[in-house]
Structure formats: structure tokens, C-alpha cells
Short mmCIF file of C-alpha atoms and ligand atoms in Angstrom, two decimals:
data_model
loop_
_atom_site.label_atom_id
_atom_site.label_comp_id
_atom_site.label_asym_id
_atom_site.label_seq_id
_atom_site.Cartn_x
_atom_site.Cartn_y
_atom_site.Cartn_z
CA MET A 868 -76.30 -12.05 -72.72
CA LYS A 869 -76.05 -8.40 -73.12
CA PHE A 870 -73.60 -5.98 -72.02
CA ALA A 871 -74.14 -2.33 -71.55
CA SER A 872 -70.65 -1.40 -71.58
CA ASP A 873 -66.89 -2.77 -72.29
CA LEU A 874 -66.48 -2.75 -68.40
CA GLU A 875 -69.54 -5.00 -67.90
CA LYS A 876 -67.88 -7.48 -70.18
CA LYS A 877 -64.62 -7.36 -68.81
CA THR A 878 -66.26 -7.91 -65.36
CA PHE A 879 -67.96 -11.00 -66.47
CA GLU A 880 -64.82 -12.45 -68.53
CA LYS A 881 -62.65 -12.06 -65.50
CA LEU A 882 -65.11 -13.72 -62.90
CA VAL A 883 -65.31 -16.77 -65.45
CA GLU A 884 -61.59 -16.74 -65.70
CA GLN A 885 -60.86 -16.33 -61.67
CA LEU A 886 -63.76 -18.73 -60.98
CA PRO A 887 -61.68 -22.05 -60.59
CA SER A 888 -59.23 -20.24 -58.21
CA LEU A 889 -62.10 -18.57 -56.07
CA ILE A 890 -63.90 -21.61 -55.69
CA GLU A 891 -60.77 -23.57 -54.44
CA LYS A 892 -59.64 -20.82 -52.36
CA LYS A 893 -62.93 -19.40 -50.71
CA CYS A 894 -65.53 -21.95 -51.34
CA GLN A 895 -63.65 -25.21 -50.23
CA GLY A 896 -64.02 -26.56 -53.67
CA TYR A 897 -67.97 -26.45 -53.74
CA ASP A 898 -69.15 -25.49 -57.33
CA GLU A 899 -72.50 -26.22 -57.28
CA MET A 900 -75.47 -23.48 -57.97
CA TYR A 901 -79.00 -24.52 -58.32
CA GLY A 902 -78.03 -28.17 -59.07
CA TYR A 903 -75.72 -26.82 -61.79
CA LYS A 904 -71.83 -27.24 -61.90
CA LEU A 905 -69.95 -23.85 -62.30
CA LEU A 906 -66.73 -25.33 -63.23
CA PRO A 907 -65.65 -27.26 -66.30
CA GLY A 908 -65.91 -31.18 -65.85
CA GLU A 909 -68.44 -33.89 -66.23
CA HIS A 910 -72.18 -32.45 -66.01
CA TYR A 911 -70.58 -29.07 -67.04
CA ASP A 912 -72.77 -27.08 -69.42
CA GLU A 913 -70.69 -23.81 -70.30
CA SER A 914 -73.88 -21.45 -71.29
CA ILE A 915 -75.83 -22.47 -68.19
CA ALA A 916 -72.77 -22.00 -65.82
CA HIS A 917 -72.32 -18.65 -67.64
CA ALA A 918 -75.89 -17.63 -67.37
CA LEU A 919 -75.69 -18.06 -63.62
CA VAL A 920 -72.57 -16.01 -63.40
CA TYR A 921 -74.20 -13.40 -65.36
CA LYS A 922 -76.95 -13.30 -62.96
CA TYR A 923 -74.55 -12.53 -60.12
CA CYS A 924 -72.75 -9.59 -62.07
CA LYS A 925 -76.36 -8.01 -62.94
CA ALA A 926 -77.44 -8.39 -59.29
CA TYR A 927 -74.28 -6.69 -58.15
CA LYS A 928 -73.88 -4.21 -61.06
CA PHE A 929 -70.80 -5.95 -62.63
CA GLN A 930 -68.89 -4.56 -59.69
CA TYR A 931 -66.09 -7.30 -59.62
CA ASP A 932 -65.19 -7.54 -55.79
CA GLU A 933 -68.92 -7.43 -54.81
CA VAL A 934 -69.97 -10.16 -57.27
CA ALA A 935 -66.90 -12.30 -56.61
CA SER A 936 -67.65 -11.89 -52.64
CA ASN A 937 -71.49 -12.50 -52.89
CA LEU A 938 -71.08 -15.34 -55.39
CA CYS A 939 -68.57 -17.32 -52.89
CA SER A 940 -71.17 -16.65 -49.90
CA THR A 941 -73.64 -18.39 -51.91
CA LEU A 942 -71.68 -21.25 -52.65
CA ASN A 943 -70.78 -21.63 -48.76
CA TRP A 944 -74.18 -21.18 -47.88
CA ARG A 945 -75.24 -23.70 -50.23
CA ARG A 946 -72.45 -26.21 -49.00
CA GLU A 947 -73.79 -25.69 -45.79
CA PHE A 948 -77.45 -25.45 -46.16
CA ASP A 949 -77.62 -27.88 -48.75
CA PRO A 950 -80.72 -26.77 -50.49
CA LEU A 951 -80.79 -29.50 -52.87
CA SER A 952 -81.33 -31.65 -50.09
CA ALA A 953 -84.41 -29.64 -48.68
CA ALA A 954 -85.78 -29.73 -52.31
CA PHE A 955 -85.26 -33.31 -53.55
CA SER A 956 -84.59 -35.60 -50.30
CA GLU A 957 -86.16 -34.19 -46.91
CA ARG A 958 -89.87 -34.67 -46.09
CA HIS A 959 -91.63 -31.44 -44.77
CA ASP A 960 -94.88 -30.72 -42.78
CA GLU A 961 -97.86 -31.98 -44.57
CA THR A 962 -99.50 -28.52 -43.74
CA LEU A 963 -96.63 -26.79 -45.56
CA ASN A 964 -96.69 -29.13 -48.58
CA ASN A 965 -100.25 -28.35 -49.12
CA VAL A 966 -100.15 -24.54 -48.96
CA GLY A 967 -96.92 -24.38 -51.36
CA LEU A 968 -97.84 -25.15 -55.34
CA LEU A 969 -95.70 -24.89 -58.45
CA THR A 970 -97.24 -24.48 -61.98
CA LYS A 971 -95.62 -24.44 -65.39
CA TYR A 972 -97.39 -22.59 -68.24
CA ASP A 973 -95.45 -23.09 -71.62
CA ASP A 974 -97.42 -20.33 -73.37
CA GLU A 975 -97.51 -17.65 -70.58
CA GLN A 976 -95.77 -14.52 -71.22
CA SER A 977 -92.02 -14.07 -70.77
CA ASN A 978 -90.53 -15.20 -67.05
CA ARG A 979 -94.07 -15.75 -66.10
CA LYS A 980 -94.09 -19.37 -66.80
CA VAL A 981 -92.95 -21.19 -63.58
CA VAL A 982 -95.03 -19.76 -60.85
CA THR A 983 -94.75 -20.88 -56.79
CA TRP A 984 -98.08 -20.30 -55.26
CA ASN A 985 -97.85 -19.68 -51.56
CA LEU A 986 -101.34 -20.16 -49.90
CA TYR A 987 -100.35 -18.50 -46.49
CA GLY A 988 -104.02 -17.25 -46.04
CA GLU A 989 -104.77 -20.88 -45.17
CA LEU A 990 -101.92 -21.02 -42.59
CA SER A 991 -103.22 -18.30 -40.44
CA LYS A 992 -104.85 -21.07 -38.23
CA GLN A 993 -101.96 -23.28 -38.39
CA LYS A 994 -99.22 -21.07 -36.57
CA GLN A 995 -97.52 -24.03 -35.05
CA VAL A 996 -95.91 -24.35 -38.57
CA PHE A 997 -93.89 -21.27 -37.77
CA ALA A 998 -92.75 -22.18 -34.46
CA ASP A 999 -89.53 -23.86 -35.78
CA VAL A 1000 -87.63 -20.98 -38.10
CA ASN A 1001 -85.28 -23.32 -39.66
CA LYS A 1002 -87.78 -26.19 -40.50
CA PHE A 1003 -90.05 -23.48 -42.23
CA LEU A 1004 -87.08 -22.17 -43.93
CA ARG A 1005 -85.94 -25.67 -45.39
CA TYR A 1006 -89.52 -26.08 -46.50
CA ARG A 1007 -89.59 -22.77 -48.36
CA VAL A 1008 -85.77 -23.14 -49.80
CA GLY A 1009 -87.03 -26.72 -50.68
CA LEU A 1010 -90.07 -25.02 -52.66
CA MET A 1011 -87.74 -22.13 -54.29
CA GLU A 1012 -85.21 -24.74 -55.75
CA ARG A 1013 -87.89 -26.71 -57.17
CA SER A 1014 -89.43 -24.01 -59.17
CA ILE A 1015 -85.89 -23.12 -60.21
CA GLY A 1016 -85.85 -26.81 -61.20
CA LEU A 1017 -88.69 -26.08 -63.72
CA LEU A 1018 -86.46 -23.02 -65.39
CA ASP A 1019 -84.30 -23.04 -68.31
CA PHE A 1020 -81.34 -20.86 -67.96
CA LYS A 1021 -80.77 -21.22 -71.73
CA ASP A 1022 -83.85 -19.52 -72.51
CA GLU A 1023 -84.19 -15.90 -72.01
CA THR A 1024 -88.36 -16.09 -71.76
CA ASN A 1025 -87.80 -18.75 -68.99
CA ASP A 1026 -85.14 -17.93 -66.32
CA TYR A 1027 -86.92 -16.03 -63.76
CA VAL A 1028 -89.82 -17.28 -61.56
CA ALA A 1029 -93.03 -15.49 -60.50
CA GLN A 1030 -94.44 -15.94 -57.12
CA VAL A 1031 -98.13 -15.76 -56.02
CA HIS A 1032 -99.10 -14.94 -52.00
CA ASP A 1033 -102.29 -15.60 -51.70
CA TYR A 1034 -103.58 -14.29 -48.11
CA ASP A 1035 -107.42 -15.28 -48.48
CA GLY A 1036 -108.75 -16.07 -44.90
CA VAL A 1037 -106.04 -13.79 -43.04
CA SER A 1038 -106.94 -11.76 -40.21
CA MET A 1039 -104.78 -10.29 -37.91
CA TRP A 1040 -104.32 -7.32 -35.83
CA ARG A 1041 -100.77 -7.92 -34.81
CA MET A 1042 -97.84 -9.51 -36.73
CA ASP A 1043 -97.29 -12.96 -34.81
CA PRO A 1044 -93.99 -13.01 -33.60
CA ASP A 1045 -93.14 -16.23 -35.04
CA ILE A 1046 -94.71 -15.54 -38.39
CA LYS A 1047 -92.27 -12.27 -38.49
CA LYS A 1048 -89.31 -14.36 -37.80
CA CYS A 1049 -90.05 -16.80 -40.49
CA THR A 1050 -90.82 -14.12 -42.86
CA LYS A 1051 -87.55 -11.96 -42.11
CA GLN A 1052 -85.51 -15.17 -42.27
CA VAL A 1053 -86.68 -16.23 -45.80
CA ILE A 1054 -86.87 -12.91 -47.21
CA ALA A 1055 -83.17 -12.31 -46.14
CA VAL A 1056 -82.13 -15.75 -47.60
CA PHE A 1057 -83.79 -15.05 -50.83
CA GLN A 1058 -82.38 -11.68 -51.17
CA LYS A 1059 -78.76 -12.77 -50.60
CA HIS A 1060 -78.75 -16.26 -52.18
CA TYR A 1061 -81.34 -16.06 -55.00
CA PRO A 1062 -80.71 -13.00 -56.77
CA GLU A 1063 -82.07 -12.19 -60.30
CA MET A 1064 -84.50 -15.09 -59.94
CA LEU A 1065 -87.95 -13.00 -59.26
CA SER A 1066 -89.68 -11.43 -62.33
CA ALA A 1067 -92.90 -10.56 -60.38
CA LYS A 1068 -94.55 -11.26 -57.25
CA PHE A 1069 -98.30 -10.95 -56.84
CA PHE A 1070 -99.74 -10.64 -53.23
CA ILE A 1071 -103.70 -11.36 -53.54
CA ASN A 1072 -106.86 -11.55 -51.60
CA VAL A 1073 -105.16 -8.73 -49.35
CA PRO A 1074 -107.92 -7.12 -47.22
CA SER A 1075 -107.50 -3.71 -47.34
CA LEU A 1076 -107.48 -3.73 -43.37
CA LEU A 1077 -104.04 -5.42 -43.63
CA THR A 1078 -102.51 -3.05 -46.02
CA TRP A 1079 -100.38 -2.13 -42.86
CA VAL A 1080 -98.68 -5.51 -42.99
CA TYR A 1081 -97.53 -4.72 -46.43
CA ASP A 1082 -95.84 -1.70 -45.13
CA VAL A 1083 -94.05 -3.53 -41.88
CA VAL A 1084 -92.90 -6.49 -44.16
CA LYS A 1085 -91.62 -4.28 -47.11
CA ARG A 1086 -89.03 -2.55 -44.84
CA PHE A 1087 -87.15 -5.90 -44.93
CA VAL A 1088 -87.33 -6.12 -48.63
CA ASN A 1089 -84.81 -4.05 -51.15
CA GLU A 1090 -85.84 -1.55 -53.47
CA GLU A 1091 -85.10 -3.42 -56.63
CA THR A 1092 -87.39 -6.60 -55.21
CA ARG A 1093 -89.88 -4.14 -54.11
CA ARG A 1094 -90.61 -2.77 -57.78
CA LYS A 1095 -91.75 -6.38 -58.71
CA PHE A 1096 -94.47 -6.43 -56.03
CA VAL A 1097 -98.09 -5.96 -57.30
CA VAL A 1098 -100.87 -5.76 -54.67
CA LEU A 1099 -104.42 -7.11 -55.33
CA ASN A 1100 -107.01 -7.03 -52.80
CA ASP A 1101 -109.30 -9.00 -55.36
CA GLY A 1102 -107.57 -12.34 -56.20
CA THR A 1103 -109.62 -12.61 -59.30
CA LYS A 1104 -108.01 -9.74 -60.93
CA LEU A 1105 -104.76 -12.16 -61.12
CA GLY A 1106 -105.65 -13.42 -64.45
CA GLN A 1107 -105.10 -9.95 -66.21
CA TYR A 1108 -101.27 -10.58 -65.02
CA LEU A 1109 -101.39 -14.38 -65.49
CA PRO A 1110 -103.98 -15.28 -67.85
CA ALA A 1111 -102.82 -19.11 -67.95
CA ALA A 1112 -104.06 -19.09 -64.10
CA PRO A 1113 -107.22 -21.19 -63.26
CA SER A 1114 -110.42 -19.02 -63.86
CA LYS A 1115 -112.07 -20.36 -60.72
CA LEU A 1116 -110.85 -18.01 -57.68
CA TYR A 1117 -107.90 -16.45 -59.73
CA GLY A 1118 -109.85 -15.12 -62.82
CA GLY A 1119 -107.55 -16.75 -65.29
CA ASN A 1120 -108.46 -18.70 -68.62
CA SER A 1121 -108.03 -22.17 -67.41
CA LYS A 1122 -110.86 -24.44 -66.47
CA GLN A 1123 -108.45 -26.59 -64.21
CA THR A 1124 -108.13 -25.71 -60.60
CA LEU A 1125 -104.78 -24.75 -58.92
CA GLU A 1126 -104.55 -28.23 -57.65
CA GLU A 1127 -105.12 -29.81 -61.32
CA GLN A 1128 -102.33 -27.35 -62.54
CA ASN A 1129 -99.86 -28.42 -59.57
CA VAL A 1130 -96.51 -29.95 -60.99
CA LEU A 1131 -95.96 -32.67 -58.47
CA GLU A 1132 -92.59 -33.81 -60.00
CA VAL A 1133 -89.54 -31.91 -60.61
CA LYS A 1134 -86.41 -33.77 -61.41
CA PRO A 1135 -83.33 -33.04 -59.88
CA THR A 1136 -80.41 -32.24 -62.31
CA PRO A 1137 -77.90 -34.87 -63.26
CA TYR A 1138 -75.15 -33.01 -61.32
CA ALA A 1139 -77.49 -32.77 -58.18
CA LEU A 1140 -77.87 -36.58 -58.64
CA TYR A 1141 -74.33 -37.06 -58.73
CA LEU A 1142 -73.85 -34.87 -55.73
CA PHE A 1143 -76.35 -37.09 -53.72
CA GLU A 1144 -74.66 -40.03 -54.65
CA GLN A 1145 -71.09 -39.12 -53.30
CA LYS A 1146 -72.89 -38.02 -50.30
CA VAL A 1147 -74.68 -41.41 -49.74
CA GLY A 1148 -71.20 -43.11 -50.51
CA ALA A 1149 -69.45 -40.91 -47.66
CA ASP A 1150 -72.12 -41.48 -45.22
CA VAL A 1151 -71.91 -45.29 -45.80
CA GLU A 1152 -67.70 -45.20 -45.37
C1 HEM B 2617 -100.85 -15.14 -41.99
C2 HEM B 2617 -100.38 -13.91 -42.71
C3 HEM B 2617 -99.13 -14.02 -43.34
C4 HEM B 2617 -98.14 -15.03 -43.57
C5 HEM B 2617 -98.16 -16.25 -42.95
C6 HEM B 2617 -97.19 -14.74 -44.53
C7 HEM B 2617 -95.84 -15.09 -44.71
C8 HEM B 2617 -94.86 -14.71 -45.39
C9 HEM B 2617 -93.65 -15.28 -45.71
C10 HEM B 2617 -93.01 -16.87 -44.77
C11 HEM B 2617 -93.14 -14.44 -46.32
C12 HEM B 2617 -91.34 -14.88 -46.95
C13 HEM B 2617 -91.16 -14.78 -48.60
C14 HEM B 2617 -92.01 -16.04 -49.20
O1 HEM B 2617 -92.28 -16.83 -48.40
O2 HEM B 2617 -91.98 -15.96 -50.10
C15 HEM B 2617 -93.68 -13.36 -46.39
C16 HEM B 2617 -93.17 -12.13 -47.30
C17 HEM B 2617 -93.91 -11.05 -47.48
N1 HEM B 2617 -95.19 -10.98 -46.98
FE1 HEM B 2617 -96.39 -11.85 -46.17
N2 HEM B 2617 -97.33 -13.12 -44.71
C18 HEM B 2617 -98.66 -12.90 -44.14
C19 HEM B 2617 -99.17 -11.92 -44.29
C20 HEM B 2617 -99.11 -10.65 -45.06
C21 HEM B 2617 -100.06 -9.73 -45.49
C22 HEM B 2617 -101.15 -9.38 -45.17
C23 HEM B 2617 -99.12 -8.80 -46.49
C24 HEM B 2617 -99.73 -7.71 -46.99
C25 HEM B 2617 -99.62 -7.62 -48.55
C26 HEM B 2617 -97.91 -9.44 -46.55
C27 HEM B 2617 -96.85 -9.07 -47.30
C28 HEM B 2617 -95.63 -9.75 -47.54
C29 HEM B 2617 -94.56 -9.02 -48.46
C30 HEM B 2617 -94.44 -7.70 -48.99
C31 HEM B 2617 -93.56 -10.07 -48.19
C32 HEM B 2617 -92.16 -9.77 -48.84
C33 HEM B 2617 -92.06 -10.66 -50.15
C34 HEM B 2617 -90.58 -11.02 -50.53
O3 HEM B 2617 -89.65 -10.32 -50.20
O4 HEM B 2617 -90.55 -11.94 -51.46
N3 HEM B 2617 -97.94 -10.83 -45.75
N4 HEM B 2617 -94.95 -13.44 -45.98
#
């Protein structure tokens, strides 16, 4: 954990100290973030809890009130939305499951080891999956949570995810209203509840004719996130940024296809499993 000033360190320490009372008073005692426990007790790992609090401090520039209110807002959102259920319990539309892949490249450069692949180009003829915003959001959040499950918050070279949007096959003359709604919603949730989680985002196979879409969508995105975007018309250039990617289609060094690289199983953390058991117990009673 690096602090640029004493003030930053003080904000962080104050937050750690105030966390139990903040969580009790403002979050109905809900202390789970990305499957980890933020307050001491069973399943608590101090270095992970501190790394997560630090991410919030960094995202909100170490302004105590901002950090505290946004952290509580995320915990309340998690208590209600239940992203762990979206990741590990719920079944999503097969069409969506087929276009969301996860890869883990242990030897890749820092913070590009875990990559989420969104093959959205394949969905341009399957627009029905965007009709229900909530369903789409639960699928996309589930994929995000599983990608976070492959990170290691004790390792500064693997505590951010990279994301790829493959738009191969996309053609459109105007923004479909359902796609626009889903896109806006996902962007808003990611910006608010997953700060300091993205290292880079690659938009590949974007036809030159569609750069206007980029201009439309980027308006929903904050400056900080926008700086992480790389747009590539030619998908095979991705290998220059992500050498461990498949050589076929993406220009990387691997002989495996993306489907072969796909990580099929991500394990929930012990605390997530404990919370599931509690919920099942409560449902049975
Ligand atoms: C069928 C066409 C398209 C679909 C279904 C689609 C879908 C989406 C979705 C669901 C998101 C939310 C973020 C996420 O899931 O990670 C998103 C974000 C975005 N899309 Fe697209 N998109 C399409 C076309 C395009 C095109 C042609 C561009 C041009 C480069 C583009 C640029 C972006 C940008 C800049 C974001 C913001 C990313 C972020 O904040 O993480 N999209 N898109």
C-alpha cells in the first residue's frame, strides 16, 4: 500500500478504525465485498480487507466523507443486489454465457493476467438478450464477480482485471434502444461499485464506420476509466498488448483457442460459501 502523503495515510487509518461503526449504522451490518469480509471475525483476512478499503480510498482521492459514503453505498447495493448469487448460484441465458469468457495468464504482464472477454459482436443478431435490463445486468455482474474471483488482492501484479470487447460481426446504423439501456446500466454499476478494478479495456474488431458508437458510449464513462481504453480496428493487433492471447483471431502467442483457454470454474471464497449457507438456512426456517 502506497501513500503519497500523511493525509492519505490518515484517511485510510481513520476509515479502517471507523469501519465497524459505519457498517453497523449505515449498511445494516453487511460487511462483504467481492466475497471477502471487511470486519474482523471468522473468514477475515486483514491484508485483503485493507487492500479493498485502500482501493476505495484511492478511487475517491482519499477524501474521507466521499470514501465512506461510496463504500457504504456499495455494501448496501451488494446486500440488495446479491452479486455473489449472480456469479455462483444463478443460471443465465445460454446465449449470454457463450459470449462471456474468462482467461487467466499467469505469466502475462502486471494486471493483465485475468481477462474478461465479451464477444458482443456475436450478439448483434440476438438482440432479445437485451430486452430485460435486469437479466442482462445480473449476467454481466456475475461475470465481473467471477473475474474478480481470479484476482489476488495480496499481489499487486494481479489485483486488477483487463477486459476485451470483441465487436466482430457488428453492423448497425443507429444505437438499438435496448442495447443502449443495458450498456448505460452496466457502465453505471461498474463505475459506482467496482472502482479501481479495471487495468485496461480493449475494443477490438471495431469497424471504422462504427467509431461514432464509441463517441456515443464514452459519454457515459468518466475520464479516469476512459484513459484505460484502447480501440483496435484489427483484432489481431491485440496480441501486441496481450501476448498470452490466442494466436488465431487475436494475434497472441498461444496455440490454444479462446474457448480452450476459458476458465470454466471459479471457486467462491470461504466467506461467500458461509453467506450462502446462512441464506439457505434462513430460507428453510
Ligand atoms: C452490438 C453492438 C454492441 C453491443 C451489444 C455493445 C454492448 C456493450 C455493453 C453491454 C457495454 C457495458 C460494459 C461491459 O459490458 O463491459 C458496453 C460498453 C461500451 N461499449 Fe459497446 N456494444 C456494442 C457496440 C459498440 C461499438 C461499435 C463500440 C465502439 C468502439 C462500443 C464501445 C463501447 C464503450 C466505449 C463502452 C464503455 C465501456 C466501459 O465503460 O466499460 N460498443 N458495450
